[in-house]
Amino acid sequence: MKPTDRYYFTDAVHEVHNVLTGYGWARRGQRRSVVSNSGRQRFNILGAYSPQDAEYLDLETTENINAESVLQLVRKLETLHPEAERIVLIADNARYNHARLVREYLRGSRVEMVYLPAYAPNLNLIERLWKFMKKHIKRNRFYATFEQFVTAIQSFFASLS
């Protein structure tokens, strides 16, 4: 890679508005109740993480992640790094990463997509960020409203260092 080239690990996470129970204690013969939500609303994030300088950027939505979402992220990266001769995205094999719309756009672009082997999430560094986020946001925490849930996630990423 040339000094101006950039590379990012990219993936999507789909957070469901519900409590993730991690652990708890109860006396023998007694039942513990856990306050929870319906779990029907999802907050979707398509993120990109660069280990070169720990840069993170994302695309947040309550809509499904699709090929158009991938293109929005690619355009965001192209705008952010006009000096880069090449931007490499290391991604999993999700259907939207392989979509015809994405492949056609990348043909005339300085962005290149490198696909990880199937069933190898441990090779994608952004998966560790998702795990870290879930640990701090969801484990044994109740958010009464979807807005509080989204605000907690956005605050987590705003204070990322």
mmCIF file with all atom_site columns, C-alpha atoms in Angstrom:
data_model
loop_
_atom_site.group_PDB
_atom_site.id
_atom_site.type_symbol
_atom_site.label_atom_id
_atom_site.label_alt_id
_atom_site.label_comp_id
_atom_site.label_asym_id
_atom_site.label_entity_id
_atom_site.label_seq_id
_atom_site.pdbx_PDB_ins_code
_atom_site.Cartn_x
_atom_site.Cartn_y
_atom_site.Cartn_z
_atom_site.occupancy
_atom_site.B_iso_or_equiv
_atom_site.pdbx_formal_charge
_atom_site.auth_seq_id
_atom_site.auth_comp_id
_atom_site.auth_asym_id
_atom_site.auth_atom_id
_atom_site.pdbx_PDB_model_num
ATOM 1   C CA . MET A 1 1   ? 0.000   0.000   0.000   1.00 0.00 ? 1   MET A CA 1
ATOM 2   C CA . LYS A 1 2   ? 1.109   3.531   -0.716  1.00 0.00 ? 2   LYS A CA 1
ATOM 3   C CA . PRO A 1 3   ? 1.349   6.075   2.116   1.00 0.00 ? 3   PRO A CA 1
ATOM 4   C CA . THR A 1 4   ? -1.858  7.816   1.002   1.00 0.00 ? 4   THR A CA 1
ATOM 5   C CA . ASP A 1 5   ? -3.865  4.588   0.694   1.00 0.00 ? 5   ASP A CA 1
ATOM 6   C CA . ARG A 1 6   ? -6.510  3.881   3.311   1.00 0.00 ? 6   ARG A CA 1
ATOM 7   C CA . TYR A 1 7   ? -8.083  0.651   4.496   1.00 0.00 ? 7   TYR A CA 1
ATOM 8   C CA . TYR A 1 8   ? -11.192 0.035   6.579   1.00 0.00 ? 8   TYR A CA 1
ATOM 9   C CA . PHE A 1 9   ? -12.892 -2.940  8.143   1.00 0.00 ? 9   PHE A CA 1
ATOM 10  C CA . THR A 1 10  ? -16.607 -2.592  7.525   1.00 0.00 ? 10  THR A CA 1
ATOM 11  C CA . ASP A 1 11  ? -19.726 -4.381  8.742   1.00 0.00 ? 11  ASP A CA 1
ATOM 12  C CA . ALA A 1 12  ? -23.279 -3.771  9.864   1.00 0.00 ? 12  ALA A CA 1
ATOM 13  C CA . VAL A 1 13  ? -24.800 -4.302  13.291  1.00 0.00 ? 13  VAL A CA 1
ATOM 14  C CA . HIS A 1 14  ? -28.536 -4.488  13.920  1.00 0.00 ? 14  HIS A CA 1
ATOM 15  C CA . GLU A 1 15  ? -29.317 -3.600  17.519  1.00 0.00 ? 15  GLU A CA 1
ATOM 16  C CA . VAL A 1 16  ? -32.726 -4.654  18.801  1.00 0.00 ? 16  VAL A CA 1
ATOM 17  C CA . HIS A 1 17  ? -34.363 -2.449  21.443  1.00 0.00 ? 17  HIS A CA 1
ATOM 18  C CA . ASN A 1 18  ? -34.513 -5.008  24.235  1.00 0.00 ? 18  ASN A CA 1
ATOM 19  C CA . VAL A 1 19  ? -32.628 -6.023  27.351  1.00 0.00 ? 19  VAL A CA 1
ATOM 20  C CA . LEU A 1 20  ? -29.703 -8.415  27.000  1.00 0.00 ? 20  LEU A CA 1
ATOM 21  C CA . THR A 1 21  ? -29.573 -10.287 30.285  1.00 0.00 ? 21  THR A CA 1
ATOM 22  C CA . GLY A 1 22  ? -26.031 -11.209 31.119  1.00 0.00 ? 22  GLY A CA 1
ATOM 23  C CA . TYR A 1 23  ? -26.290 -12.655 34.600  1.00 0.00 ? 23  TYR A CA 1
ATOM 24  C CA . GLY A 1 24  ? -28.362 -12.484 37.766  1.00 0.00 ? 24  GLY A CA 1
ATOM 25  C CA . TRP A 1 25  ? -28.971 -14.115 41.108  1.00 0.00 ? 25  TRP A CA 1
ATOM 26  C CA . ALA A 1 26  ? -32.185 -15.328 42.678  1.00 0.00 ? 26  ALA A CA 1
ATOM 27  C CA . ARG A 1 27  ? -32.929 -17.338 45.786  1.00 0.00 ? 27  ARG A CA 1
ATOM 28  C CA . ARG A 1 28  ? -33.782 -20.969 45.181  1.00 0.00 ? 28  ARG A CA 1
ATOM 29  C CA . GLY A 1 29  ? -37.493 -21.348 44.495  1.00 0.00 ? 29  GLY A CA 1
ATOM 30  C CA . GLN A 1 30  ? -37.986 -17.640 43.664  1.00 0.00 ? 30  GLN A CA 1
ATOM 31  C CA . ARG A 1 31  ? -38.336 -16.136 40.208  1.00 0.00 ? 31  ARG A CA 1
ATOM 32  C CA . ARG A 1 32  ? -36.715 -12.872 39.190  1.00 0.00 ? 32  ARG A CA 1
ATOM 33  C CA . SER A 1 33  ? -38.497 -10.669 36.723  1.00 0.00 ? 33  SER A CA 1
ATOM 34  C CA . VAL A 1 34  ? -36.622 -8.584  34.194  1.00 0.00 ? 34  VAL A CA 1
ATOM 35  C CA . VAL A 1 35  ? -38.184 -5.458  32.731  1.00 0.00 ? 35  VAL A CA 1
ATOM 36  C CA . SER A 1 36  ? -38.002 -5.612  28.963  1.00 0.00 ? 36  SER A CA 1
ATOM 37  C CA . ASN A 1 37  ? -39.427 -4.135  25.777  1.00 0.00 ? 37  ASN A CA 1
ATOM 38  C CA . SER A 1 38  ? -41.211 -5.627  22.825  1.00 0.00 ? 38  SER A CA 1
ATOM 39  C CA . GLY A 1 39  ? -37.946 -5.940  20.893  1.00 0.00 ? 39  GLY A CA 1
ATOM 40  C CA . ARG A 1 40  ? -39.637 -4.925  17.659  1.00 0.00 ? 40  ARG A CA 1
ATOM 41  C CA . GLN A 1 41  ? -37.576 -1.836  16.829  1.00 0.00 ? 41  GLN A CA 1
ATOM 42  C CA . ARG A 1 42  ? -34.039 -2.055  15.444  1.00 0.00 ? 42  ARG A CA 1
ATOM 43  C CA . PHE A 1 43  ? -31.295 0.520   15.115  1.00 0.00 ? 43  PHE A CA 1
ATOM 44  C CA . ASN A 1 44  ? -28.984 -0.415  12.248  1.00 0.00 ? 44  ASN A CA 1
ATOM 45  C CA . ILE A 1 45  ? -25.415 0.810   11.884  1.00 0.00 ? 45  ILE A CA 1
ATOM 46  C CA . LEU A 1 46  ? -23.140 0.295   8.889   1.00 0.00 ? 46  LEU A CA 1
ATOM 47  C CA . GLY A 1 47  ? -19.704 1.130   10.248  1.00 0.00 ? 47  GLY A CA 1
ATOM 48  C CA . ALA A 1 48  ? -16.149 1.430   8.987   1.00 0.00 ? 48  ALA A CA 1
ATOM 49  C CA . TYR A 1 49  ? -13.061 1.224   11.209  1.00 0.00 ? 49  TYR A CA 1
ATOM 50  C CA . SER A 1 50  ? -9.494  1.980   10.145  1.00 0.00 ? 50  SER A CA 1
ATOM 51  C CA . PRO A 1 51  ? -6.735  0.587   12.373  1.00 0.00 ? 51  PRO A CA 1
ATOM 52  C CA . GLN A 1 52  ? -4.256  2.937   10.666  1.00 0.00 ? 52  GLN A CA 1
ATOM 53  C CA . ASP A 1 53  ? -5.345  5.785   12.930  1.00 0.00 ? 53  ASP A CA 1
ATOM 54  C CA . ALA A 1 54  ? -8.331  4.301   14.836  1.00 0.00 ? 54  ALA A CA 1
ATOM 55  C CA . GLU A 1 55  ? -10.745 6.303   12.692  1.00 0.00 ? 55  GLU A CA 1
ATOM 56  C CA . TYR A 1 56  ? -14.387 5.276   12.868  1.00 0.00 ? 56  TYR A CA 1
ATOM 57  C CA . LEU A 1 57  ? -17.326 6.466   10.832  1.00 0.00 ? 57  LEU A CA 1
ATOM 58  C CA . ASP A 1 58  ? -20.771 5.080   10.270  1.00 0.00 ? 58  ASP A CA 1
ATOM 59  C CA . LEU A 1 59  ? -24.156 5.336   8.689   1.00 0.00 ? 59  LEU A CA 1
ATOM 60  C CA . GLU A 1 60  ? -27.066 5.046   11.143  1.00 0.00 ? 60  GLU A CA 1
ATOM 61  C CA . THR A 1 61  ? -30.628 4.180   10.211  1.00 0.00 ? 61  THR A CA 1
ATOM 62  C CA . THR A 1 62  ? -33.814 2.510   11.378  1.00 0.00 ? 62  THR A CA 1
ATOM 63  C CA . GLU A 1 63  ? -34.278 1.211   7.826   1.00 0.00 ? 63  GLU A CA 1
ATOM 64  C CA . ASN A 1 64  ? -32.682 -1.997  6.561   1.00 0.00 ? 64  ASN A CA 1
ATOM 65  C CA . ILE A 1 65  ? -29.060 -1.945  5.427   1.00 0.00 ? 65  ILE A CA 1
ATOM 66  C CA . ASN A 1 66  ? -28.897 -2.506  1.664   1.00 0.00 ? 66  ASN A CA 1
ATOM 67  C CA . ALA A 1 67  ? -26.707 -1.811  -1.386  1.00 0.00 ? 67  ALA A CA 1
ATOM 68  C CA . GLU A 1 68  ? -27.671 1.868   -1.356  1.00 0.00 ? 68  GLU A CA 1
ATOM 69  C CA . SER A 1 69  ? -26.467 2.102   2.265   1.00 0.00 ? 69  SER A CA 1
ATOM 70  C CA . VAL A 1 70  ? -23.110 0.629   1.241   1.00 0.00 ? 70  VAL A CA 1
ATOM 71  C CA . LEU A 1 71  ? -22.826 3.214   -1.543  1.00 0.00 ? 71  LEU A CA 1
ATOM 72  C CA . GLN A 1 72  ? -23.588 6.032   0.909   1.00 0.00 ? 72  GLN A CA 1
ATOM 73  C CA . LEU A 1 73  ? -20.765 4.815   3.140   1.00 0.00 ? 73  LEU A CA 1
ATOM 74  C CA . VAL A 1 74  ? -18.396 4.513   0.153   1.00 0.00 ? 74  VAL A CA 1
ATOM 75  C CA . ARG A 1 75  ? -19.208 8.078   -0.958  1.00 0.00 ? 75  ARG A CA 1
ATOM 76  C CA . LYS A 1 76  ? -18.644 9.297   2.596   1.00 0.00 ? 76  LYS A CA 1
ATOM 77  C CA . LEU A 1 77  ? -15.198 7.679   2.610   1.00 0.00 ? 77  LEU A CA 1
ATOM 78  C CA . GLU A 1 78  ? -14.317 9.107   -0.815  1.00 0.00 ? 78  GLU A CA 1
ATOM 79  C CA . THR A 1 79  ? -15.271 12.598  0.361   1.00 0.00 ? 79  THR A CA 1
ATOM 80  C CA . LEU A 1 80  ? -13.353 12.200  3.624   1.00 0.00 ? 80  LEU A CA 1
ATOM 81  C CA . HIS A 1 81  ? -10.135 11.079  1.877   1.00 0.00 ? 81  HIS A CA 1
ATOM 82  C CA . PRO A 1 82  ? -9.742  12.955  -1.432  1.00 0.00 ? 82  PRO A CA 1
ATOM 83  C CA . GLU A 1 83  ? -5.948  12.448  -1.287  1.00 0.00 ? 83  GLU A CA 1
ATOM 84  C CA . ALA A 1 84  ? -6.163  8.654   -1.147  1.00 0.00 ? 84  ALA A CA 1
ATOM 85  C CA . GLU A 1 85  ? -5.285  6.892   -4.377  1.00 0.00 ? 85  GLU A CA 1
ATOM 86  C CA . ARG A 1 86  ? -6.942  3.738   -3.106  1.00 0.00 ? 86  ARG A CA 1
ATOM 87  C CA . ILE A 1 87  ? -9.437  2.972   -0.352  1.00 0.00 ? 87  ILE A CA 1
ATOM 88  C CA . VAL A 1 88  ? -9.741  -0.693  0.566   1.00 0.00 ? 88  VAL A CA 1
ATOM 89  C CA . LEU A 1 89  ? -12.851 -1.944  2.339   1.00 0.00 ? 89  LEU A CA 1
ATOM 90  C CA . ILE A 1 90  ? -12.485 -5.302  4.087   1.00 0.00 ? 90  ILE A CA 1
ATOM 91  C CA . ALA A 1 91  ? -15.976 -6.749  4.391   1.00 0.00 ? 91  ALA A CA 1
ATOM 92  C CA . ASP A 1 92  ? -17.913 -9.908  5.045   1.00 0.00 ? 92  ASP A CA 1
ATOM 93  C CA . ASN A 1 93  ? -19.997 -11.690 2.453   1.00 0.00 ? 93  ASN A CA 1
ATOM 94  C CA . ALA A 1 94  ? -23.320 -10.024 3.210   1.00 0.00 ? 94  ALA A CA 1
ATOM 95  C CA . ARG A 1 95  ? -25.560 -9.890  0.170   1.00 0.00 ? 95  ARG A CA 1
ATOM 96  C CA . TYR A 1 96  ? -25.588 -6.080  0.033   1.00 0.00 ? 96  TYR A CA 1
ATOM 97  C CA . ASN A 1 97  ? -21.764 -6.009  -0.238  1.00 0.00 ? 97  ASN A CA 1
ATOM 98  C CA . HIS A 1 98  ? -21.965 -8.145  -3.395  1.00 0.00 ? 98  HIS A CA 1
ATOM 99  C CA . ALA A 1 99  ? -24.936 -6.350  -4.975  1.00 0.00 ? 99  ALA A CA 1
ATOM 100 C CA . ARG A 1 100 ? -24.747 -5.433  -8.651  1.00 0.00 ? 100 ARG A CA 1
ATOM 101 C CA . LEU A 1 101 ? -25.293 -1.766  -7.776  1.00 0.00 ? 101 LEU A CA 1
ATOM 102 C CA . VAL A 1 102 ? -22.207 -1.808  -5.533  1.00 0.00 ? 102 VAL A CA 1
ATOM 103 C CA . ARG A 1 103 ? -20.029 -3.733  -8.011  1.00 0.00 ? 103 ARG A CA 1
ATOM 104 C CA . GLU A 1 104 ? -20.926 -1.354  -10.859 1.00 0.00 ? 104 GLU A CA 1
ATOM 105 C CA . TYR A 1 105 ? -20.115 1.708   -8.769  1.00 0.00 ? 105 TYR A CA 1
ATOM 106 C CA . LEU A 1 106 ? -16.791 0.286   -7.578  1.00 0.00 ? 106 LEU A CA 1
ATOM 107 C CA . ARG A 1 107 ? -15.635 -0.440  -11.146 1.00 0.00 ? 107 ARG A CA 1
ATOM 108 C CA . GLY A 1 108 ? -15.074 3.256   -11.807 1.00 0.00 ? 108 GLY A CA 1
ATOM 109 C CA . SER A 1 109 ? -14.026 4.117   -8.286  1.00 0.00 ? 109 SER A CA 1
ATOM 110 C CA . ARG A 1 110 ? -10.803 4.188   -6.314  1.00 0.00 ? 110 ARG A CA 1
ATOM 111 C CA . VAL A 1 111 ? -12.534 2.071   -3.680  1.00 0.00 ? 111 VAL A CA 1
ATOM 112 C CA . GLU A 1 112 ? -11.786 -1.651  -3.683  1.00 0.00 ? 112 GLU A CA 1
ATOM 113 C CA . MET A 1 113 ? -13.764 -4.299  -1.784  1.00 0.00 ? 113 MET A CA 1
ATOM 114 C CA . VAL A 1 114 ? -11.893 -7.265  -0.277  1.00 0.00 ? 114 VAL A CA 1
ATOM 115 C CA . TYR A 1 115 ? -14.117 -10.057 1.018   1.00 0.00 ? 115 TYR A CA 1
ATOM 116 C CA . LEU A 1 116 ? -13.296 -12.118 4.088   1.00 0.00 ? 116 LEU A CA 1
ATOM 117 C CA . PRO A 1 117 ? -13.756 -15.889 4.060   1.00 0.00 ? 117 PRO A CA 1
ATOM 118 C CA . ALA A 1 118 ? -17.218 -17.140 5.012   1.00 0.00 ? 118 ALA A CA 1
ATOM 119 C CA . TYR A 1 119 ? -17.882 -17.679 8.723   1.00 0.00 ? 119 TYR A CA 1
ATOM 120 C CA . ALA A 1 120 ? -14.763 -15.806 9.859   1.00 0.00 ? 120 ALA A CA 1
ATOM 121 C CA . PRO A 1 121 ? -16.033 -12.844 11.918  1.00 0.00 ? 121 PRO A CA 1
ATOM 122 C CA . ASN A 1 122 ? -12.887 -12.964 14.060  1.00 0.00 ? 122 ASN A CA 1
ATOM 123 C CA . LEU A 1 123 ? -10.945 -11.594 11.055  1.00 0.00 ? 123 LEU A CA 1
ATOM 124 C CA . ASN A 1 124 ? -13.062 -8.440  10.893  1.00 0.00 ? 124 ASN A CA 1
ATOM 125 C CA . LEU A 1 125 ? -11.765 -5.960  13.478  1.00 0.00 ? 125 LEU A CA 1
ATOM 126 C CA . ILE A 1 126 ? -14.998 -3.985  13.601  1.00 0.00 ? 126 ILE A CA 1
ATOM 127 C CA . GLU A 1 127 ? -16.722 -7.036  15.094  1.00 0.00 ? 127 GLU A CA 1
ATOM 128 C CA . ARG A 1 128 ? -14.709 -6.387  18.273  1.00 0.00 ? 128 ARG A CA 1
ATOM 129 C CA . LEU A 1 129 ? -16.045 -2.835  18.356  1.00 0.00 ? 129 LEU A CA 1
ATOM 130 C CA . TRP A 1 130 ? -19.618 -4.152  18.053  1.00 0.00 ? 130 TRP A CA 1
ATOM 131 C CA . LYS A 1 131 ? -18.984 -6.553  20.945  1.00 0.00 ? 131 LYS A CA 1
ATOM 132 C CA . PHE A 1 132 ? -17.520 -3.753  23.071  1.00 0.00 ? 132 PHE A CA 1
ATOM 133 C CA . MET A 1 133 ? -20.509 -1.520  22.287  1.00 0.00 ? 133 MET A CA 1
ATOM 134 C CA . LYS A 1 134 ? -23.028 -4.227  23.195  1.00 0.00 ? 134 LYS A CA 1
ATOM 135 C CA . LYS A 1 135 ? -21.258 -4.870  26.487  1.00 0.00 ? 135 LYS A CA 1
ATOM 136 C CA . HIS A 1 136 ? -21.458 -1.204  27.486  1.00 0.00 ? 136 HIS A CA 1
ATOM 137 C CA . ILE A 1 137 ? -24.866 -0.362  26.066  1.00 0.00 ? 137 ILE A CA 1
ATOM 138 C CA . LYS A 1 138 ? -27.095 -3.401  26.462  1.00 0.00 ? 138 LYS A CA 1
ATOM 139 C CA . ARG A 1 139 ? -25.948 -5.807  29.144  1.00 0.00 ? 139 ARG A CA 1
ATOM 140 C CA . ASN A 1 140 ? -28.425 -5.635  32.035  1.00 0.00 ? 140 ASN A CA 1
ATOM 141 C CA . ARG A 1 141 ? -29.671 -2.202  30.983  1.00 0.00 ? 141 ARG A CA 1
ATOM 142 C CA . PHE A 1 142 ? -33.249 -1.192  30.332  1.00 0.00 ? 142 PHE A CA 1
ATOM 143 C CA . TYR A 1 143 ? -34.181 1.722   28.065  1.00 0.00 ? 143 TYR A CA 1
ATOM 144 C CA . ALA A 1 144 ? -37.845 2.635   28.419  1.00 0.00 ? 144 ALA A CA 1
ATOM 145 C CA . THR A 1 145 ? -38.066 4.232   24.986  1.00 0.00 ? 145 THR A CA 1
ATOM 146 C CA . PHE A 1 146 ? -36.461 3.561   21.637  1.00 0.00 ? 146 PHE A CA 1
ATOM 147 C CA . GLU A 1 147 ? -35.186 7.176   21.613  1.00 0.00 ? 147 GLU A CA 1
ATOM 148 C CA . GLN A 1 148 ? -33.281 6.592   24.871  1.00 0.00 ? 148 GLN A CA 1
ATOM 149 C CA . PHE A 1 149 ? -31.803 3.434   23.392  1.00 0.00 ? 149 PHE A CA 1
ATOM 150 C CA . VAL A 1 150 ? -30.639 5.236   20.230  1.00 0.00 ? 150 VAL A CA 1
ATOM 151 C CA . THR A 1 151 ? -29.240 8.137   22.278  1.00 0.00 ? 151 THR A CA 1
ATOM 152 C CA . ALA A 1 152 ? -27.209 5.701   24.407  1.00 0.00 ? 152 ALA A CA 1
ATOM 153 C CA . ILE A 1 153 ? -25.692 4.107   21.288  1.00 0.00 ? 153 ILE A CA 1
ATOM 154 C CA . GLN A 1 154 ? -24.944 7.466   19.672  1.00 0.00 ? 154 GLN A CA 1
ATOM 155 C CA . SER A 1 155 ? -23.355 8.736   22.913  1.00 0.00 ? 155 SER A CA 1
ATOM 156 C CA . PHE A 1 156 ? -21.154 5.652   23.056  1.00 0.00 ? 156 PHE A CA 1
ATOM 157 C CA . PHE A 1 157 ? -19.790 6.291   19.558  1.00 0.00 ? 157 PHE A CA 1
ATOM 158 C CA . ALA A 1 158 ? -19.499 10.060  20.119  1.00 0.00 ? 158 ALA A CA 1
ATOM 159 C CA . SER A 1 159 ? -17.190 9.444   23.102  1.00 0.00 ? 159 SER A CA 1
ATOM 160 C CA . LEU A 1 160 ? -15.119 6.769   21.375  1.00 0.00 ? 160 LEU A CA 1
ATOM 161 C CA . SER A 1 161 ? -11.403 7.400   21.735  1.00 0.00 ? 161 SER A CA 1
#
